């Protein structure tokens, strides 16, 4: 609860509640996500605008074994209730599978240790073509100087391979959260250009949200905005028509 | 409708565009120290900023010319001035600072601008009805 007040005060307009499932423990079930309206009776307003903050739900799957991916293919109703799905692969083969065939929106990269596998260009390019973004946690860089070095070096190698299609993520404690512009500045440290760094916090995140909606609807998403002058004509504001792969 | 304007020579205008010409950048920051311990005074605050720079960017970073223009101990907020080329270094160093005297802390950068006057108004604090 505390984190959210901080989030709102710092200037974010959309927040996703993350629920992590680790398959190494036995018998994890995917539970229904807690609906945001239960947590906050009234959402505060984004700074400087008159809209309310949007809260989404997100699921992160920590996979270390190919059999864990079966869960994504199953027609469990609870998975469909999450807005964004992210996967955290632990081995190179799983990374390859996640980039190429799995139906997810984000691939998380662990930055706190020396990666056990190198990124190769073909699966990364395929992931970008499918609209999947990569994700980095920036909180370890705040805690400890060794972690800071690992975070920065992993982030730089990620940037070199994936041409900047990255979004960022924070962790649990309210003091470890940083504002959106601060995080965009960190992107400059990791080797992104200024436009890419700002996109990492804004455009790419929005693209991920739309990708999640596309996945839910199985067809495509078209956002329309009414032009103020001609009322009958509608114009697509964000043409995000992507066909999500329908799972057998 | 006579040739009133044509008798005069057309005024000559020259357009100059200055990009990144400001010498300094100004940042309004606030330090968040949630535990109710002793608050740093101005000198300690400057020391903290220099320490942050040293931790992230080393001795060269610590040597970056940073000035604390104002500091309020009650709210722990300050206005910093830095050479424009050092803005990214300073900002990233402040973002990644986690501890002050082994106490958890966080820097929140509220406003940043190449003009000091721009720091006087904050559009995020506007309440829109």
Coordinates of C-alpha atoms in Angstrom, one line a residue:
Chain A
X1 CA 0.0 0.0 0.0
X2 CA 2.8 2.3 0.9
X3 CA 4.6 1.7 -2.3
X4 CA 1.7 2.9 -4.3
X5 CA 1.5 6.2 -2.5
X6 CA 5.1 6.7 -3.4
X7 CA 4.5 5.7 -7.0
X8 CA 1.8 8.2 -7.3
X9 CA 3.7 10.9 -5.7
X10 CA 6.7 10.4 -8.0
X11 CA 4.8 10.7 -11.2
X12 CA 3.9 7.3 -12.7
X13 CA 0.6 7.1 -14.5
X14 CA 0.2 3.3 -14.9
X15 CA 1.3 0.8 -12.3
X16 CA 1.3 -3.0 -12.7
X17 CA 1.1 -5.3 -9.6
X18 CA 3.4 -8.1 -10.0
X19 CA 2.8 -11.6 -8.9
X20 CA 5.8 -14.0 -9.1
X21 CA 5.4 -17.7 -9.5
X22 CA 8.5 -19.8 -9.0
X23 CA 8.2 -23.3 -10.3
X24 CA 11.0 -24.8 -8.3
X25 CA 8.7 -25.0 -5.4
X26 CA 6.2 -27.7 -5.5
X27 CA 2.7 -27.4 -6.7
X28 CA 2.4 -23.8 -7.5
X29 CA -1.1 -22.8 -8.6
X30 CA -1.8 -19.7 -10.5
X31 CA -4.3 -17.9 -8.4
X32 CA -6.6 -15.2 -9.5
X33 CA -5.1 -11.8 -9.4
X34 CA -6.3 -9.5 -6.8
X35 CA -8.5 -7.0 -8.4
X36 CA -7.0 -3.5 -8.0
X37 CA -10.3 -2.0 -6.9
X38 CA -10.2 -4.1 -3.8
X39 CA -6.9 -2.6 -2.8
X40 CA -7.6 1.0 -3.3
X41 CA -11.1 2.3 -2.9
X42 CA -10.3 5.3 -5.0
X43 CA -7.2 5.8 -7.1
X44 CA -5.4 9.0 -6.8
X45 CA -4.9 11.3 -9.8
X46 CA -1.8 11.4 -11.9
X47 CA 0.3 14.5 -11.2
X48 CA -0.4 17.3 -13.5
X49 CA -3.3 15.8 -15.4
X50 CA -6.9 15.0 -14.4
X51 CA -6.8 11.3 -15.1
X52 CA -6.7 8.6 -12.5
X53 CA -3.8 6.2 -12.2
X54 CA -4.3 2.9 -13.9
X55 CA -3.4 -0.3 -12.1
X56 CA -2.8 -3.4 -14.0
X57 CA -2.0 -6.9 -12.9
X58 CA 1.0 -8.8 -14.1
X59 CA 2.3 -12.3 -13.7
X60 CA 6.0 -13.3 -13.7
X61 CA 6.9 -16.9 -14.2
X62 CA 10.3 -18.0 -13.2
X63 CA 11.0 -21.0 -15.4
X64 CA 14.0 -23.3 -15.1
X65 CA 12.6 -26.3 -16.9
X66 CA 10.7 -26.7 -20.2
X67 CA 7.8 -28.5 -18.5
X68 CA 7.0 -25.3 -16.7
X69 CA 6.1 -23.7 -19.9
X70 CA 3.2 -26.0 -20.4
X71 CA 1.3 -23.9 -18.0
X72 CA 1.3 -21.1 -20.5
X73 CA -0.2 -23.3 -23.1
X74 CA -2.9 -24.6 -20.9
X75 CA -6.2 -23.0 -21.0
X76 CA -6.2 -22.2 -17.3
X77 CA -8.7 -19.4 -16.9
X78 CA -6.7 -17.6 -14.3
X79 CA -3.9 -16.8 -16.7
X80 CA -6.2 -14.9 -18.9
X81 CA -7.1 -12.6 -16.1
X82 CA -3.7 -11.1 -15.9
X83 CA -3.0 -8.1 -18.1
X84 CA 0.7 -8.7 -18.7
X85 CA 2.6 -11.9 -18.6
X86 CA 6.3 -12.0 -18.2
X87 CA 8.7 -14.9 -18.1
X88 CA 12.1 -15.2 -16.5
X89 CA 14.1 -17.8 -18.2
X90 CA 17.0 -19.4 -16.4
X91 CA 18.7 -21.3 -19.2
X92 CA 19.7 -20.6 -22.7
X93 CA 17.3 -23.1 -24.2
X94 CA 14.4 -21.5 -22.3
X95 CA 15.5 -18.1 -23.4
X96 CA 15.3 -19.3 -26.9
X97 CA 11.9 -20.9 -26.4
X98 CA 10.6 -17.8 -24.6
X99 CA 11.7 -15.5 -27.5
X100 CA 10.4 -17.6 -30.2
X101 CA 7.3 -19.5 -29.3
X102 CA 6.0 -18.6 -25.9
X103 CA 3.0 -16.4 -25.7
X104 CA 4.3 -13.7 -23.3
X105 CA 4.7 -10.0 -23.4
X106 CA 8.0 -9.5 -21.6
X107 CA 11.2 -11.5 -21.0
X108 CA 12.9 -10.6 -17.8
X109 CA 16.7 -10.7 -17.6
X110 CA 18.4 -11.2 -14.4
X111 CA 21.0 -8.6 -13.9
X112 CA 22.3 -9.4 -10.5
X113 CA 24.6 -12.2 -11.5
X114 CA 26.9 -13.1 -14.3
X115 CA 24.5 -14.5 -16.9
X116 CA 24.8 -18.2 -17.4
X117 CA 24.2 -17.7 -21.1
X118 CA 25.1 -15.3 -23.7
X119 CA 22.5 -13.5 -25.8
X120 CA 22.5 -14.6 -29.3
X121 CA 21.1 -12.4 -32.0
X122 CA 18.6 -14.7 -33.8
X123 CA 16.2 -15.4 -30.9
X124 CA 16.5 -11.7 -29.8
X125 CA 15.6 -10.5 -33.3
X126 CA 12.7 -13.0 -33.4
X127 CA 11.4 -11.7 -30.1
X128 CA 11.5 -8.1 -31.3
X129 CA 9.6 -9.0 -34.4
X130 CA 6.9 -10.6 -32.3
X131 CA 6.7 -7.5 -30.2
X132 CA 8.2 -8.9 -27.0
X133 CA 10.3 -6.5 -24.9
X134 CA 13.1 -7.3 -22.5
X135 CA 13.1 -6.1 -19.0
X136 CA 15.6 -5.1 -16.4
X137 CA 15.4 -4.6 -12.8
X138 CA 17.2 -1.5 -11.7
X139 CA 16.9 -1.8 -7.9
X140 CA 20.0 -3.9 -7.3
X141 CA 22.0 -1.0 -8.5
X142 CA 20.8 1.1 -5.7
X143 CA 21.6 -1.4 -2.9
X144 CA 25.1 -2.6 -3.4
X145 CA 28.1 -1.6 -5.4
X146 CA 29.0 -5.1 -6.6
X147 CA 25.4 -5.5 -7.9
X148 CA 25.7 -2.1 -9.4
X149 CA 28.6 -3.3 -11.5
X150 CA 26.8 -6.4 -12.6
X151 CA 23.6 -4.5 -13.4
X152 CA 25.4 -2.0 -15.5
X153 CA 27.5 -4.6 -17.4
X154 CA 24.6 -6.9 -18.1
X155 CA 22.5 -3.9 -19.1
X156 CA 25.1 -2.7 -21.5
X157 CA 25.5 -6.1 -23.1
X158 CA 21.7 -6.4 -23.4
X159 CA 21.4 -3.0 -25.1
X160 CA 24.0 -3.9 -27.6
X161 CA 22.2 -6.9 -28.7
X162 CA 18.6 -5.9 -28.6
X163 CA 18.9 -2.4 -30.0
X164 CA 17.2 -0.8 -27.2
X165 CA 13.9 -2.5 -26.9
X166 CA 13.8 -2.5 -23.2
X167 CA 11.6 -1.5 -20.4
X168 CA 12.5 -1.2 -16.8
X169 CA 11.1 -2.5 -13.5
X170 CA 11.4 -1.8 -9.9
X171 CA 11.2 -3.8 -6.7
X172 CA 9.3 -3.8 -3.5
X173 CA 10.4 -1.2 -1.1
X174 CA 9.1 2.3 -1.5
X175 CA 12.4 3.9 -1.0
X176 CA 13.9 1.9 -3.8
X177 CA 11.5 3.3 -6.3
X178 CA 12.8 6.0 -8.7
X179 CA 10.9 8.5 -10.8
X180 CA 10.3 7.9 -14.5
X181 CA 12.7 10.6 -15.6
X182 CA 15.4 9.3 -13.2
X183 CA 15.0 5.8 -14.7
X184 CA 15.2 7.3 -18.2
X185 CA 18.5 8.9 -17.2
X186 CA 19.8 5.6 -16.1
X187 CA 19.0 4.4 -19.6
X188 CA 21.6 6.9 -20.8
X189 CA 24.1 5.2 -18.6
X190 CA 23.4 1.9 -20.1
X191 CA 24.1 3.1 -23.5
X192 CA 20.8 4.0 -24.9
X193 CA 20.3 7.3 -26.8
X194 CA 18.1 9.9 -25.2
X195 CA 15.0 9.1 -27.2
X196 CA 15.4 5.4 -26.6
X197 CA 15.9 6.0 -22.9
X198 CA 12.7 7.9 -22.5
X199 CA 10.9 5.3 -24.7
X200 CA 12.1 2.6 -22.3
X201 CA 9.9 4.1 -19.6
X202 CA 7.1 5.3 -21.7
X203 CA 6.5 4.0 -25.2
X204 CA 7.8 0.5 -24.7
X205 CA 5.8 0.1 -21.6
X206 CA 2.7 1.2 -23.4
X207 CA 3.5 -1.2 -26.2
X208 CA 3.8 -4.0 -23.7
X209 CA 0.4 -3.1 -22.3
X210 CA -1.1 -3.2 -25.8
X211 CA 0.6 -6.4 -26.5
X212 CA -1.0 -7.9 -23.4
X213 CA -4.4 -6.7 -24.6
X214 CA -3.8 -8.1 -28.0
X215 CA -3.0 -11.4 -26.5
X216 CA -6.2 -11.4 -24.5
X217 CA -8.3 -10.6 -27.5
X218 CA -6.6 -13.0 -29.9
X219 CA -7.0 -10.7 -32.8
X220 CA -5.8 -7.2 -32.8
X221 CA -6.2 -3.9 -31.0
X222 CA -7.2 -0.7 -32.7
X223 CA -7.3 2.5 -30.7
X224 CA -9.5 5.2 -32.2
X225 CA -9.5 8.8 -31.4
X226 CA -12.1 11.2 -32.5
X227 CA -10.9 14.1 -34.4
X228 CA -12.4 17.2 -32.9
X229 CA -13.3 18.9 -36.2
X230 CA -14.9 16.2 -38.2
X231 CA -17.0 14.1 -35.9
X232 CA -17.8 11.3 -38.2
X233 CA -14.3 10.5 -39.2
X234 CA -12.2 8.5 -36.8
X235 CA -8.5 8.1 -36.9
X236 CA -6.4 5.4 -35.4
X237 CA -4.1 6.8 -32.8
X238 CA -2.1 3.8 -32.1
X239 CA -2.4 1.2 -34.8
X240 CA -1.3 -1.9 -32.9
X241 CA -2.8 -4.6 -35.0
X242 CA -0.8 -7.7 -34.3
X243 CA -2.0 -11.2 -34.6
X244 CA -1.3 -13.0 -31.5
X245 CA -0.3 -16.6 -32.0
X246 CA -3.3 -18.7 -31.1
X247 CA -2.2 -21.6 -29.0
X248 CA -3.3 -25.0 -30.0
Chain B
X1 CA -3.4 52.2 -51.0
X2 CA -0.2 53.8 -52.1
X3 CA 3.1 52.2 -52.2
X4 CA 3.5 53.0 -48.5
X5 CA 5.5 50.0 -47.6
X6 CA 7.5 49.7 -50.6
X7 CA 9.5 52.8 -50.1
X8 CA 11.2 51.4 -47.0
X9 CA 13.9 48.8 -47.2
X10 CA 12.7 45.5 -45.8
X11 CA 13.8 44.8 -42.3
X12 CA 16.6 42.3 -42.2
X13 CA 16.1 39.5 -39.7
X14 CA 18.6 36.9 -38.9
X15 CA 17.6 33.7 -37.1
X16 CA 19.9 32.1 -34.7
X17 CA 19.2 28.9 -33.0
X18 CA 21.2 28.0 -29.9
X19 CA 21.1 24.4 -29.0
X20 CA 22.4 23.3 -25.6
X21 CA 23.9 26.7 -25.1
X22 CA 23.1 27.0 -21.4
X23 CA 26.2 26.7 -19.4
X24 CA 24.7 25.3 -16.2
X25 CA 21.8 23.0 -15.4
X26 CA 19.8 23.4 -12.2
X27 CA 18.2 20.6 -10.3
X28 CA 15.7 20.8 -7.5
X29 CA 16.1 17.7 -5.4
X30 CA 14.8 16.3 -2.2
X31 CA 16.4 13.8 0.0
X32 CA 14.1 11.3 1.6
X33 CA 15.2 9.9 5.0
X34 CA 12.3 8.1 6.4
X35 CA 13.8 7.3 9.8
X36 CA 13.7 10.1 12.2
X37 CA 17.4 10.4 12.7
X38 CA 19.6 13.5 12.6
X39 CA 19.3 15.5 9.4
X40 CA 22.4 16.5 7.5
X41 CA 23.3 20.1 7.4
X42 CA 24.4 21.9 4.3
X43 CA 28.0 20.8 4.4
X44 CA 27.1 17.2 5.0
X45 CA 24.6 17.4 2.2
X46 CA 27.3 18.6 -0.2
X47 CA 29.5 15.8 1.1
X48 CA 26.7 13.3 0.3
X49 CA 26.4 14.5 -3.2
X50 CA 30.1 14.3 -3.8
X51 CA 30.1 10.8 -2.3
X52 CA 27.4 9.7 -4.6
X53 CA 29.4 11.0 -7.5
X54 CA 32.5 9.2 -6.3
X55 CA 30.7 5.9 -5.8
X56 CA 29.3 5.8 -9.3
X57 CA 31.8 7.8 -11.4
X58 CA 35.0 7.7 -9.4
X59 CA 37.4 10.4 -8.7
X60 CA 36.7 12.2 -12.0
X61 CA 33.0 12.2 -11.1
X62 CA 33.7 13.5 -7.7
X63 CA 35.6 16.4 -9.2
X64 CA 32.6 17.6 -11.2
X65 CA 31.8 21.2 -10.3
X66 CA 28.6 20.9 -8.4
X67 CA 27.2 23.8 -6.2
X68 CA 24.5 23.7 -3.7
X69 CA 22.7 26.9 -4.2
X70 CA 20.1 26.6 -1.5
X71 CA 19.4 24.0 1.1
X72 CA 16.6 23.7 3.5
X73 CA 17.3 21.4 6.4
X74 CA 13.7 21.2 7.5
X75 CA 12.5 19.7 4.2
X76 CA 15.8 18.3 3.1
X77 CA 15.4 19.9 -0.3
X78 CA 18.0 21.7 -2.3
X79 CA 18.8 23.4 -5.6
X80 CA 21.9 22.1 -7.2
X81 CA 23.9 23.7 -10.1
X82 CA 26.1 21.6 -12.3
X83 CA 27.9 22.2 -15.6
X84 CA 25.7 21.1 -18.4
X85 CA 28.0 18.4 -19.6
X86 CA 27.9 16.8 -16.2
X87 CA 24.1 16.6 -15.8
X88 CA 23.8 13.0 -16.8
X89 CA 26.6 12.0 -14.4
X90 CA 25.1 13.9 -11.5
X91 CA 21.6 12.8 -12.1
X92 CA 22.5 9.1 -12.4
X93 CA 24.7 9.3 -9.3
X94 CA 21.8 10.8 -7.3
X95 CA 19.4 8.2 -8.6
X96 CA 21.6 5.3 -7.6
X97 CA 22.4 6.5 -4.1
X98 CA 21.0 4.2 -1.6
X99 CA 22.5 4.9 1.8
X100 CA 23.4 7.8 3.9
X101 CA 25.5 6.8 7.0
X102 CA 24.1 3.3 6.7
X103 CA 20.5 4.6 6.7
X104 CA 18.3 4.0 3.7
X105 CA 17.6 7.1 1.7
X106 CA 16.4 8.1 -1.7
X107 CA 16.9 11.2 -3.8
X108 CA 13.9 12.5 -5.6
X109 CA 14.7 14.9 -8.4
X110 CA 11.7 17.2 -8.5
X111 CA 12.6 19.6 -11.3
X112 CA 15.5 20.1 -13.6
X113 CA 16.1 23.0 -16.1
X114 CA 18.8 24.9 -17.7
X115 CA 17.2 28.1 -16.4
X116 CA 17.0 28.8 -12.7
X117 CA 13.8 30.8 -13.1
X118 CA 12.0 27.7 -14.4
X119 CA 12.4 26.0 -11.1
X120 CA 10.1 28.4 -9.4
X121 CA 6.9 26.9 -10.9
X122 CA 6.1 23.3 -10.9
X123 CA 3.3 22.1 -13.2
X124 CA 3.0 18.8 -11.4
X125 CA 1.7 20.6 -8.3
X126 CA -1.2 22.1 -10.2
X127 CA -4.5 20.8 -9.1
X128 CA -6.8 20.5 -12.0
X129 CA -10.5 20.4 -11.4

